[in-house]
mmCIF file of C-alpha atoms in Angstrom:
data_model
loop_
_atom_site.group_PDB
_atom_site.id
_atom_site.type_symbol
_atom_site.label_atom_id
_atom_site.label_comp_id
_atom_site.label_asym_id
_atom_site.label_seq_id
_atom_site.Cartn_x
_atom_site.Cartn_y
_atom_site.Cartn_z
ATOM 1 C CA MET A 135 -7.288 -138.036 -61.294
ATOM 2 C CA ASP A 136 -5.612 -134.631 -60.695
ATOM 3 C CA GLN A 137 -7.472 -132.030 -58.703
ATOM 4 C CA LEU A 138 -8.103 -128.863 -60.722
ATOM 5 C CA ASP A 139 -8.203 -125.339 -59.371
ATOM 6 C CA GLU A 140 -11.338 -123.269 -59.873
ATOM 7 C CA ARG A 141 -10.092 -121.498 -63.011
ATOM 8 C CA LYS A 142 -9.178 -124.755 -64.759
ATOM 9 C CA GLU A 143 -12.562 -126.240 -63.812
ATOM 10 C CA ILE A 144 -14.353 -123.232 -65.307
ATOM 11 C CA ILE A 145 -12.319 -123.404 -68.510
ATOM 12 C CA LEU A 146 -12.772 -127.162 -68.857
ATOM 13 C CA ASN A 147 -16.505 -126.746 -68.307
ATOM 14 C CA ALA A 148 -16.598 -123.972 -70.941
ATOM 15 C CA ILE A 149 -14.742 -126.129 -73.465
ATOM 16 C CA ILE A 150 -17.059 -129.081 -72.954
ATOM 17 C CA GLN A 151 -20.245 -126.994 -73.046
ATOM 18 C CA ASN A 152 -19.147 -125.248 -76.252
ATOM 19 C CA TYR A 153 -18.075 -128.512 -77.842
ATOM 20 C CA LEU A 154 -21.404 -130.165 -76.949
ATOM 21 C CA GLU A 155 -23.256 -127.320 -78.647
ATOM 22 C CA THR A 156 -21.145 -127.044 -81.812
ATOM 23 C CA GLY A 157 -19.234 -130.300 -82.275
ATOM 24 C CA GLU A 158 -16.230 -128.157 -83.286
ATOM 25 C CA PRO A 159 -12.823 -127.873 -81.547
ATOM 26 C CA VAL A 160 -12.832 -124.949 -79.121
ATOM 27 C CA GLY A 161 -10.203 -122.187 -79.237
ATOM 28 C CA SER A 162 -9.041 -119.792 -76.547
ATOM 29 C CA ARG A 163 -10.680 -116.783 -78.248
ATOM 30 C CA THR A 164 -14.064 -118.544 -78.219
ATOM 31 C CA ILE A 165 -13.712 -119.187 -74.500
ATOM 32 C CA SER A 166 -12.623 -115.623 -73.705
ATOM 33 C CA LYS A 167 -15.477 -114.092 -75.739
ATOM 34 C CA SER A 168 -18.258 -116.396 -74.635
ATOM 35 C CA TYR A 169 -17.461 -117.408 -71.092
ATOM 36 C CA LEU A 170 -14.701 -115.508 -69.295
ATOM 37 C CA ASN A 171 -13.127 -112.085 -68.799
ATOM 38 C CA LEU A 172 -9.645 -113.516 -69.179
ATOM 39 C CA SER A 173 -7.149 -112.807 -71.931
ATOM 40 C CA SER A 174 -6.641 -115.352 -74.697
ATOM 41 C CA ALA A 175 -3.028 -115.766 -73.562
ATOM 42 C CA THR A 176 -4.067 -116.668 -70.023
ATOM 43 C CA ILE A 177 -6.669 -119.096 -71.309
ATOM 44 C CA ARG A 178 -4.136 -120.666 -73.705
ATOM 45 C CA ASN A 179 -1.796 -121.292 -70.777
ATOM 46 C CA GLU A 180 -4.584 -122.922 -68.769
ATOM 47 C CA MET A 181 -5.618 -124.986 -71.797
ATOM 48 C CA ALA A 182 -2.024 -126.126 -72.248
ATOM 49 C CA ASP A 183 -2.011 -127.285 -68.616
ATOM 50 C CA LEU A 184 -5.335 -129.099 -69.108
ATOM 51 C CA GLU A 185 -3.923 -130.789 -72.203
ATOM 52 C CA GLU A 186 -0.787 -131.833 -70.340
ATOM 53 C CA LEU A 187 -2.941 -133.261 -67.558
ATOM 54 C CA GLY A 188 -4.937 -135.265 -70.128
ATOM 55 C CA TYR A 189 -8.330 -133.519 -69.904
ATOM 56 C CA ILE A 190 -8.373 -132.083 -73.433
ATOM 57 C CA VAL A 191 -6.599 -132.814 -76.710
ATOM 58 C CA GLN A 192 -5.767 -130.853 -79.858
ATOM 59 C CA PRO A 193 -6.928 -132.974 -82.840
ATOM 60 C CA HIS A 194 -4.963 -130.859 -85.352
ATOM 61 C CA THR A 195 -2.059 -128.440 -84.986
ATOM 62 C CA SER A 196 -4.111 -125.404 -85.994
ATOM 63 C CA ALA A 197 -7.324 -126.492 -84.308
ATOM 64 C CA GLY A 198 -8.775 -125.787 -80.883
ATOM 65 C CA ARG A 199 -9.230 -128.420 -78.206
ATOM 66 C CA ILE A 200 -11.805 -131.117 -77.613
ATOM 67 C CA PRO A 201 -12.471 -133.082 -74.408
ATOM 68 C CA THR A 202 -10.820 -136.455 -73.846
ATOM 69 C CA ASP A 203 -12.550 -139.334 -72.086
ATOM 70 C CA MET A 204 -10.770 -138.164 -68.939
ATOM 71 C CA GLY A 205 -12.212 -134.684 -69.476
ATOM 72 C CA TYR A 206 -15.724 -136.066 -69.930
ATOM 73 C CA ARG A 207 -15.263 -138.201 -66.836
ATOM 74 C CA PHE A 208 -14.271 -135.149 -64.767
ATOM 75 C CA TYR A 209 -17.239 -133.263 -66.209
ATOM 76 C CA VAL A 210 -19.667 -136.009 -65.282
ATOM 77 C CA ASP A 211 -18.211 -136.757 -61.847
ATOM 78 C CA HIS A 212 -17.424 -133.224 -60.687
ATOM 79 C CA LEU A 213 -19.098 -130.552 -62.767
ATOM 80 C CA MET A 214 -22.383 -132.459 -63.114
ATOM 81 C CA ALA A 215 -22.398 -132.889 -59.330
ATOM 82 C CA GLU A 216 -23.165 -129.175 -59.096
ATOM 83 C CA LYS A 217 -26.083 -129.683 -61.465
ATOM 84 C CA GLU A 218 -27.338 -132.501 -59.273
ATOM 85 C CA ARG A 219 -27.214 -130.192 -56.245
ATOM 86 C CA GLU A 220 -29.231 -127.647 -58.208
ATOM 87 C CA VAL A 221 -31.722 -130.359 -59.148
ATOM 88 C CA THR A 222 -32.024 -131.404 -55.502
ATOM 89 C CA GLN A 223 -32.750 -127.826 -54.491
ATOM 90 C CA MET A 224 -35.357 -127.513 -57.235
ATOM 91 C CA GLN A 225 -36.941 -130.809 -56.164
ATOM 92 C CA GLU A 226 -37.249 -129.495 -52.605
ATOM 93 C CA ILE A 227 -38.935 -126.344 -53.896
ATOM 94 C CA MET A 228 -41.203 -128.380 -56.178
ATOM 95 C CA PHE A 229 -42.091 -130.691 -53.270
ATOM 96 C CA GLU A 230 -43.336 -127.688 -51.340
ATOM 97 C CA LYS A 231 -45.250 -126.425 -54.377
ATOM 98 C CA THR A 232 -46.655 -129.908 -54.996
ATOM 99 C CA GLY A 233 -48.042 -129.997 -51.466
ATOM 100 C CA LYS A 234 -49.829 -126.697 -52.051
ATOM 101 C CA MET A 235 -51.035 -127.872 -55.470
ATOM 102 C CA GLU A 236 -52.450 -131.058 -53.933
ATOM 103 C CA LYS A 237 -54.510 -129.011 -51.450
ATOM 104 C CA LEU A 238 -55.693 -126.756 -54.265
ATOM 105 C CA LEU A 239 -56.792 -129.652 -56.485
ATOM 106 C CA LYS A 240 -58.600 -131.353 -53.613
ATOM 107 C CA GLN A 241 -60.467 -128.123 -52.968
ATOM 108 C CA VAL A 242 -61.404 -127.750 -56.630
ATOM 109 C CA VAL A 243 -62.773 -131.286 -56.871
ATOM 110 C CA LYS A 244 -64.747 -130.863 -53.621
ATOM 111 C CA VAL A 245 -66.267 -127.581 -54.828
ATOM 112 C CA LEU A 246 -67.337 -129.246 -58.078
ATOM 113 C CA ALA A 247 -69.003 -132.138 -56.249
ATOM 114 C CA ASN A 248 -70.833 -129.800 -53.874
ATOM 115 C CA ASN A 249 -71.997 -127.394 -56.567
ATOM 116 C CA THR A 250 -73.212 -129.993 -59.034
ATOM 117 C CA GLN A 251 -74.250 -132.785 -56.635
ATOM 118 C CA TYR A 252 -72.496 -135.254 -58.948
ATOM 119 C CA ALA A 253 -69.211 -137.117 -58.593
ATOM 120 C CA SER A 254 -66.095 -135.225 -59.622
ATOM 121 C CA MET A 255 -62.460 -135.981 -60.410
ATOM 122 C CA ILE A 256 -59.321 -134.087 -61.348
ATOM 123 C CA LEU A 257 -56.048 -135.269 -62.811
ATOM 124 C CA ALA A 258 -52.984 -133.487 -61.426
ATOM 125 C CA PRO A 259 -50.985 -131.600 -64.053
ATOM 126 C CA SER A 260 -48.104 -133.364 -65.764
ATOM 127 C CA VAL A 261 -45.280 -132.196 -67.996
ATOM 128 C CA VAL A 262 -46.119 -133.459 -71.479
ATOM 129 C CA SER A 263 -43.660 -131.512 -73.606
ATOM 130 C CA ASN A 264 -40.335 -131.614 -71.786
ATOM 131 C CA LYS A 265 -37.484 -131.201 -74.255
ATOM 132 C CA VAL A 266 -34.033 -132.713 -74.539
ATOM 133 C CA LYS A 267 -31.299 -130.174 -73.666
ATOM 134 C CA PHE A 268 -28.313 -132.327 -74.527
ATOM 135 C CA VAL A 269 -27.035 -135.893 -74.629
ATOM 136 C CA GLN A 270 -23.481 -136.966 -73.862
ATOM 137 C CA ILE A 271 -21.899 -140.403 -74.068
ATOM 138 C CA SER A 272 -18.348 -141.187 -72.900
ATOM 139 C CA ASN A 273 -16.245 -144.278 -72.242
ATOM 140 C CA VAL A 274 -16.228 -145.738 -68.742
ATOM 141 C CA ASP A 275 -13.985 -148.660 -69.592
ATOM 142 C CA ASP A 276 -13.393 -151.018 -72.532
ATOM 143 C CA LYS A 277 -16.819 -152.644 -72.136
ATOM 144 C CA HIS A 278 -19.056 -149.818 -70.910
ATOM 145 C CA VAL A 279 -20.212 -146.386 -72.072
ATOM 146 C CA LEU A 280 -21.930 -143.792 -69.849
ATOM 147 C CA SER A 281 -24.935 -142.021 -71.336
ATOM 148 C CA VAL A 282 -26.049 -138.739 -69.731
ATOM 149 C CA VAL A 283 -29.387 -137.302 -70.865
ATOM 150 C CA VAL A 284 -30.366 -133.841 -69.613
ATOM 151 C CA MET A 285 -33.914 -132.575 -70.122
ATOM 152 C CA GLU A 286 -35.392 -129.108 -69.582
ATOM 153 C CA GLY A 287 -35.892 -128.510 -65.885
ATOM 154 C CA ASN A 288 -32.542 -130.263 -65.343
ATOM 155 C CA LEU A 289 -34.001 -133.748 -65.239
ATOM 156 C CA VAL A 290 -30.915 -135.943 -65.540
ATOM 157 C CA LYS A 291 -30.785 -139.614 -66.488
ATOM 158 C CA ASN A 292 -27.503 -141.533 -66.350
ATOM 159 C CA LYS A 293 -27.269 -144.979 -67.871
ATOM 160 C CA VAL A 294 -24.330 -147.361 -68.273
ATOM 161 C CA ILE A 295 -24.452 -149.108 -71.648
ATOM 162 C CA GLU A 296 -22.524 -152.305 -72.339
ATOM 163 C CA VAL A 297 -20.538 -152.367 -75.593
ATOM 164 C CA GLU A 298 -18.908 -155.240 -77.441
ATOM 165 C CA LYS A 299 -15.636 -153.413 -78.003
ATOM 166 C CA PRO A 300 -14.039 -150.096 -76.968
ATOM 167 C CA LEU A 301 -15.066 -146.946 -78.848
ATOM 168 C CA ASP A 302 -12.276 -144.706 -80.105
ATOM 169 C CA ASN A 303 -12.440 -140.902 -79.821
ATOM 170 C CA GLU A 304 -13.502 -140.406 -83.427
ATOM 171 C CA THR A 305 -16.423 -142.839 -83.091
ATOM 172 C CA MET A 306 -17.456 -141.260 -79.784
ATOM 173 C CA LEU A 307 -17.398 -137.817 -81.397
ATOM 174 C CA LYS A 308 -19.542 -138.965 -84.319
ATOM 175 C CA LEU A 309 -22.093 -140.622 -82.026
ATOM 176 C CA ASN A 310 -22.357 -137.533 -79.811
ATOM 177 C CA MET A 311 -22.864 -135.332 -82.847
ATOM 178 C CA LEU A 312 -25.474 -137.743 -84.232
ATOM 179 C CA LEU A 313 -27.414 -137.818 -80.952
ATOM 180 C CA ASN A 314 -27.364 -134.075 -80.299
ATOM 181 C CA THR A 315 -28.040 -133.044 -83.890
ATOM 182 C CA ASN A 316 -31.161 -135.213 -83.961
ATOM 183 C CA LEU A 317 -32.462 -134.973 -80.376
ATOM 184 C CA ASN A 318 -31.742 -131.484 -79.026
ATOM 185 C CA GLY A 319 -34.939 -129.488 -78.562
ATOM 186 C CA LEU A 320 -37.264 -132.462 -79.132
ATOM 187 C CA THR A 321 -39.963 -133.770 -76.807
ATOM 188 C CA VAL A 322 -40.427 -137.489 -76.305
ATOM 189 C CA ASN A 323 -43.484 -137.293 -78.588
ATOM 190 C CA ASP A 324 -41.307 -135.840 -81.361
ATOM 191 C CA ILE A 325 -39.048 -138.891 -81.341
ATOM 192 C CA ASN A 326 -40.957 -140.982 -83.868
ATOM 193 C CA LEU A 327 -40.178 -144.278 -85.575
ATOM 194 C CA GLY A 328 -38.854 -142.540 -88.683
ATOM 195 C CA LEU A 329 -36.333 -140.534 -86.663
ATOM 196 C CA ILE A 330 -35.282 -143.590 -84.647
ATOM 197 C CA SER A 331 -34.810 -145.665 -87.797
ATOM 198 C CA ASN A 332 -32.775 -142.929 -89.468
ATOM 199 C CA MET A 333 -30.529 -142.486 -86.410
ATOM 200 C CA LYS A 334 -29.896 -146.219 -86.130
ATOM 201 C CA GLU A 335 -29.042 -146.390 -89.800
ATOM 202 C CA GLN A 336 -26.523 -143.570 -89.411
ATOM 203 C CA ALA A 337 -25.063 -145.224 -86.310
ATOM 204 C CA GLY A 338 -24.347 -148.409 -88.285
ATOM 205 C CA ILE A 339 -22.797 -151.104 -86.082
ATOM 206 C CA HIS A 340 -23.373 -148.877 -83.047
ATOM 207 C CA GLU A 341 -27.172 -148.758 -83.421
ATOM 208 C CA GLU A 342 -27.653 -150.550 -80.086
ATOM 209 C CA ILE A 343 -25.974 -147.635 -78.290
ATOM 210 C CA VAL A 344 -28.363 -145.178 -79.954
ATOM 211 C CA ASP A 345 -31.299 -147.414 -78.993
ATOM 212 C CA GLN A 346 -30.216 -147.463 -75.332
ATOM 213 C CA VAL A 347 -29.802 -143.676 -75.259
ATOM 214 C CA LEU A 348 -33.312 -143.232 -76.688
ATOM 215 C CA LYS A 349 -34.647 -145.497 -73.945
ATOM 216 C CA SER A 350 -32.897 -143.254 -71.409
ATOM 217 C CA VAL A 351 -34.756 -140.261 -72.846
ATOM 218 C CA ALA A 352 -38.080 -142.097 -72.525
ATOM 219 C CA ASP A 353 -37.246 -143.235 -68.979
ATOM 220 C CA THR A 354 -36.403 -139.671 -67.951
ATOM 221 C CA ILE A 355 -39.848 -138.508 -69.071
ATOM 222 C CA LYS A 356 -41.691 -141.433 -67.468
ATOM 223 C CA GLU A 357 -40.079 -140.785 -64.090
ATOM 224 C CA ASP A 358 -41.867 -137.441 -64.080
ATOM 225 C CA GLU A 359 -45.255 -138.853 -65.071
ATOM 226 C CA ASP A 360 -46.657 -140.427 -61.897
ATOM 227 C CA LEU A 361 -50.189 -139.121 -62.411
ATOM 228 C CA GLU A 362 -52.443 -138.515 -59.426
ATOM 229 C CA VAL A 363 -56.257 -138.527 -59.538
ATOM 230 C CA TYR A 364 -58.291 -136.759 -56.862
ATOM 231 C CA THR A 365 -61.996 -137.543 -56.484
ATOM 232 C CA SER A 366 -64.952 -136.286 -54.463
ATOM 233 C CA GLY A 367 -68.700 -136.829 -54.193
ATOM 234 C CA ALA A 368 -68.762 -140.511 -55.225
ATOM 235 C CA THR A 369 -71.720 -141.149 -52.917
ATOM 236 C CA ASN A 370 -73.764 -138.510 -54.770
ATOM 237 C CA ILE A 371 -74.592 -141.203 -57.335
ATOM 238 C CA PHE A 372 -76.935 -142.820 -54.804
ATOM 239 C CA LYS A 373 -79.235 -139.806 -55.193
ATOM 240 C CA TYR A 374 -80.242 -140.917 -58.698
ATOM 241 C CA PRO A 375 -82.486 -144.006 -58.975
ATOM 242 C CA GLU A 376 -81.018 -145.110 -62.312
ATOM 243 C CA LEU A 377 -77.570 -145.313 -60.694
ATOM 244 C CA SER A 378 -78.513 -146.492 -57.201
ATOM 245 C CA ASP A 379 -78.992 -150.155 -58.168
ATOM 246 C CA SER A 380 -76.714 -152.072 -55.799
ATOM 247 C CA GLU A 381 -74.536 -153.610 -58.528
ATOM 248 C CA LYS A 382 -74.223 -150.430 -60.588
ATOM 249 C CA ALA A 383 -73.439 -148.365 -57.515
ATOM 250 C CA LYS A 384 -70.852 -150.893 -56.327
ATOM 251 C CA ASP A 385 -69.095 -150.900 -59.684
ATOM 252 C CA LEU A 386 -69.010 -147.108 -59.847
ATOM 253 C CA ILE A 387 -67.700 -146.806 -56.287
ATOM 254 C CA ASN A 388 -64.986 -149.385 -57.090
ATOM 255 C CA ALA A 389 -63.946 -147.361 -60.140
ATOM 256 C CA PHE A 390 -63.558 -144.305 -57.957
ATOM 257 C CA GLU A 391 -61.636 -146.150 -55.266
ATOM 258 C CA GLU A 392 -59.216 -147.932 -57.598
ATOM 259 C CA LYS A 393 -58.688 -144.766 -59.707
ATOM 260 C CA GLN A 394 -56.523 -146.453 -62.350
ATOM 261 C CA GLN A 395 -59.471 -146.736 -64.733
ATOM 262 C CA LEU A 396 -60.226 -143.081 -64.123
ATOM 263 C CA ALA A 397 -56.610 -142.097 -64.759
ATOM 264 C CA ASP A 398 -56.540 -144.054 -68.034
ATOM 265 C CA PHE A 399 -59.853 -142.570 -69.143
ATOM 266 C CA ILE A 400 -58.882 -139.006 -68.252
ATOM 267 C CA GLU A 401 -55.569 -139.351 -70.107
ATOM 268 C CA GLU A 402 -57.499 -140.633 -73.124
ATOM 269 C CA ALA A 403 -59.956 -137.748 -72.822
ATOM 270 C CA SER A 404 -57.085 -135.284 -72.584
ATOM 271 C CA SER A 405 -55.524 -136.657 -75.777
ATOM 272 C CA GLU A 406 -58.828 -136.455 -77.628
ATOM 273 C CA ALA A 407 -59.343 -132.895 -76.415
ATOM 274 C CA GLU A 408 -56.248 -131.809 -78.338
ATOM 275 C CA GLY A 409 -58.169 -132.011 -81.583
ATOM 276 C CA GLU A 410 -61.841 -132.600 -80.893
ATOM 277 C CA ALA A 411 -62.914 -130.363 -78.022
ATOM 278 C CA ASP A 412 -64.359 -126.908 -78.537
ATOM 279 C CA GLU A 413 -62.426 -123.729 -77.752
ATOM 280 C CA THR A 414 -63.191 -124.168 -74.044
ATOM 281 C CA GLY A 415 -61.398 -127.525 -73.932
ATOM 282 C CA ILE A 416 -64.597 -129.273 -72.796
ATOM 283 C CA GLN A 417 -65.670 -132.756 -73.898
ATOM 284 C CA VAL A 418 -68.954 -134.587 -73.172
ATOM 285 C CA TYR A 419 -69.129 -138.408 -73.072
ATOM 286 C CA ILE A 420 -72.626 -139.918 -72.943
ATOM 287 C CA GLY A 421 -73.154 -143.581 -72.062
ATOM 288 C CA ASN A 422 -71.005 -145.842 -74.215
ATOM 289 C CA ASP A 423 -68.885 -142.872 -75.344
ATOM 290 C CA SER A 424 -66.895 -143.526 -72.183
ATOM 291 C CA SER A 425 -64.253 -146.275 -72.241
ATOM 292 C CA ILE A 426 -65.194 -147.296 -68.688
ATOM 293 C CA LYS A 427 -67.834 -150.053 -68.942
ATOM 294 C CA THR A 428 -69.234 -149.365 -65.484
ATOM 295 C CA MET A 429 -70.151 -145.843 -66.622
ATOM 296 C CA LYS A 430 -72.385 -146.845 -69.547
ATOM 297 C CA ASP A 431 -75.392 -145.403 -67.692
ATOM 298 C CA CYS A 432 -73.558 -142.152 -66.926
ATOM 299 C CA SER A 433 -72.470 -138.987 -68.630
ATOM 300 C CA VAL A 434 -68.950 -137.680 -68.132
ATOM 301 C CA VAL A 435 -67.968 -134.092 -68.858
ATOM 302 C CA THR A 436 -64.266 -133.176 -68.890
ATOM 303 C CA ALA A 437 -62.289 -129.960 -69.284
ATOM 304 C CA THR A 438 -58.555 -129.552 -69.828
ATOM 305 C CA TYR A 439 -56.757 -126.887 -67.808
ATOM 306 C CA GLU A 440 -53.280 -125.548 -68.552
ATOM 307 C CA LEU A 441 -50.804 -124.186 -66.016
ATOM 308 C CA GLY A 442 -48.098 -123.129 -68.416
ATOM 309 C CA GLU A 443 -46.496 -124.352 -71.617
ATOM 310 C CA GLY A 444 -46.807 -128.142 -71.789
ATOM 311 C CA VAL A 445 -48.211 -128.500 -68.238
ATOM 312 C CA LYS A 446 -51.787 -129.753 -68.416
ATOM 313 C CA GLY A 447 -54.388 -131.594 -66.364
ATOM 314 C CA THR A 448 -58.048 -132.589 -66.697
ATOM 315 C CA ILE A 449 -61.171 -131.961 -64.591
ATOM 316 C CA GLY A 450 -64.181 -134.269 -64.881
ATOM 317 C CA ILE A 451 -67.769 -134.558 -63.615
ATOM 318 C CA ILE A 452 -69.705 -137.852 -63.580
ATOM 319 C CA GLY A 453 -73.467 -138.045 -63.211
ATOM 320 C CA PRO A 454 -76.623 -139.527 -64.745
ATOM 321 C CA LYS A 455 -77.364 -139.038 -68.421
ATOM 322 C CA ARG A 456 -80.093 -136.614 -67.373
ATOM 323 C CA MET A 457 -77.567 -134.369 -65.605
ATOM 324 C CA ASP A 458 -78.012 -130.598 -65.630
ATOM 325 C CA TYR A 459 -75.540 -130.032 -68.464
ATOM 326 C CA GLU A 460 -75.830 -126.244 -68.368
ATOM 327 C CA ASN A 461 -74.915 -126.116 -64.679
ATOM 328 C CA VAL A 462 -72.082 -128.611 -65.159
ATOM 329 C CA LEU A 463 -70.586 -126.684 -68.081
ATOM 330 C CA ASP A 464 -70.829 -123.388 -66.188
ATOM 331 C CA ASN A 465 -69.056 -124.905 -63.175
ATOM 332 C CA LEU A 466 -66.312 -126.460 -65.278
ATOM 333 C CA LYS A 467 -65.645 -123.268 -67.226
ATOM 334 C CA ASN A 468 -65.604 -121.185 -64.063
ATOM 335 C CA LEU A 469 -63.349 -123.464 -62.000
ATOM 336 C CA LYS A 470 -61.044 -124.170 -64.919
ATOM 337 C CA SER A 471 -60.569 -120.418 -65.306
ATOM 338 C CA GLN A 472 -60.102 -119.866 -61.576
ATOM 339 C CA LEU A 473 -57.565 -122.692 -61.288
ATOM 340 C CA GLU A 474 -55.471 -121.343 -64.152
ATOM 341 C CA GLN A 475 -55.640 -117.820 -62.692
ATOM 342 C CA VAL A 476 -54.698 -118.948 -59.175
ATOM 343 C CA VAL A 477 -51.541 -120.629 -60.418
ATOM 344 C CA LYS A 478 -50.717 -117.757 -62.783
ATOM 345 C CA ASP A 479 -51.043 -115.137 -60.036
ATOM 346 C CA GLY A 480 -49.557 -117.321 -57.288
ATOM 347 C CA LYS A 481 -52.464 -116.444 -55.012
ATOM 348 C CA SER A 482 -53.783 -118.479 -52.119
ATOM 349 C CA LYS A 483 -55.824 -121.545 -52.860
ATOM 350 C CA ASP A 484 -58.651 -119.936 -50.884
ATOM 351 C CA VAL A 485 -59.557 -117.792 -53.900
ATOM 352 C CA ILE A 486 -61.312 -120.819 -55.376
ATOM 353 C CA ASP A 487 -64.921 -119.783 -54.955
ATOM 354 C CA SER A 488 -67.136 -122.369 -53.292
ATOM 355 C CA ASN A 489 -70.144 -120.420 -54.544
ATOM 356 C CA SER A 490 -69.352 -120.937 -58.213
ATOM 357 C CA PRO A 491 -72.469 -121.341 -60.392
#
């Protein structure tokens, strides 16, 4: 594959980006207006070179250019490499932020346990509304197609899909338009059965390709959903006679140590809070209200906190049914507010007040 100079790379990238957004052949005037400070004549000359090299093609005499498979391949292998470097840099920054967030959440959960003298837990925030930026499929060879799914935050998922027979340019164009028209700007929760069914119907004999691309979208989201639960004060339950029975205490301690049950319950509580909690985002589960059998003699109070659009987590306090609800609610409201403010202001984690009510 020919090496391109920087100008040709920029123009090829501009053509592909514009074509992905519009599905229409791209002309030199569009490129000069939208992307570059070069004359249309200069861009036409560069586009002619790109066409001669096989990276773009002119579908009609009077039309602009569209990428060829070779152009898509260069885009994926070379231009997307820059995106991957950007993603790596962002991941390094996020790793540093995650370390600070972990310390902050551990402090919050410890403060709650100390102030209430009950057990406490907190679910780290997760991205629940990440949207699809664009989807691109291109031929790898006669039996394989490459699917590239890019989400907001530059989460990228590449997947090689096996096909029964080669896809011609017209079919590839139609599939790319189908995918982007239906998926751009949607979250994984927006991709419902009705939409999937409609897309497969439109794809006809190529419905399996659409199905595999949709799985790539789901996989991209799931990779960013490794939820972490932090707990503190589990031994506080021994202070209450109704919970200090050896078997009950053992079961509760096991639930805290294994954490998976807690994670499942908190996720469930978070979902319910979307429509059932009061304006504070607080929910109260008494006895059998909780889905965790070992907590049938307990009360669980949860509050949802939000650290930005679509980024949410849940705080919870577990104690006896005769817990001091007023104190618990005051603590949850206060720490929920402080946590959201700390992240918003970017202040030190030490602003979390250990003397909260």
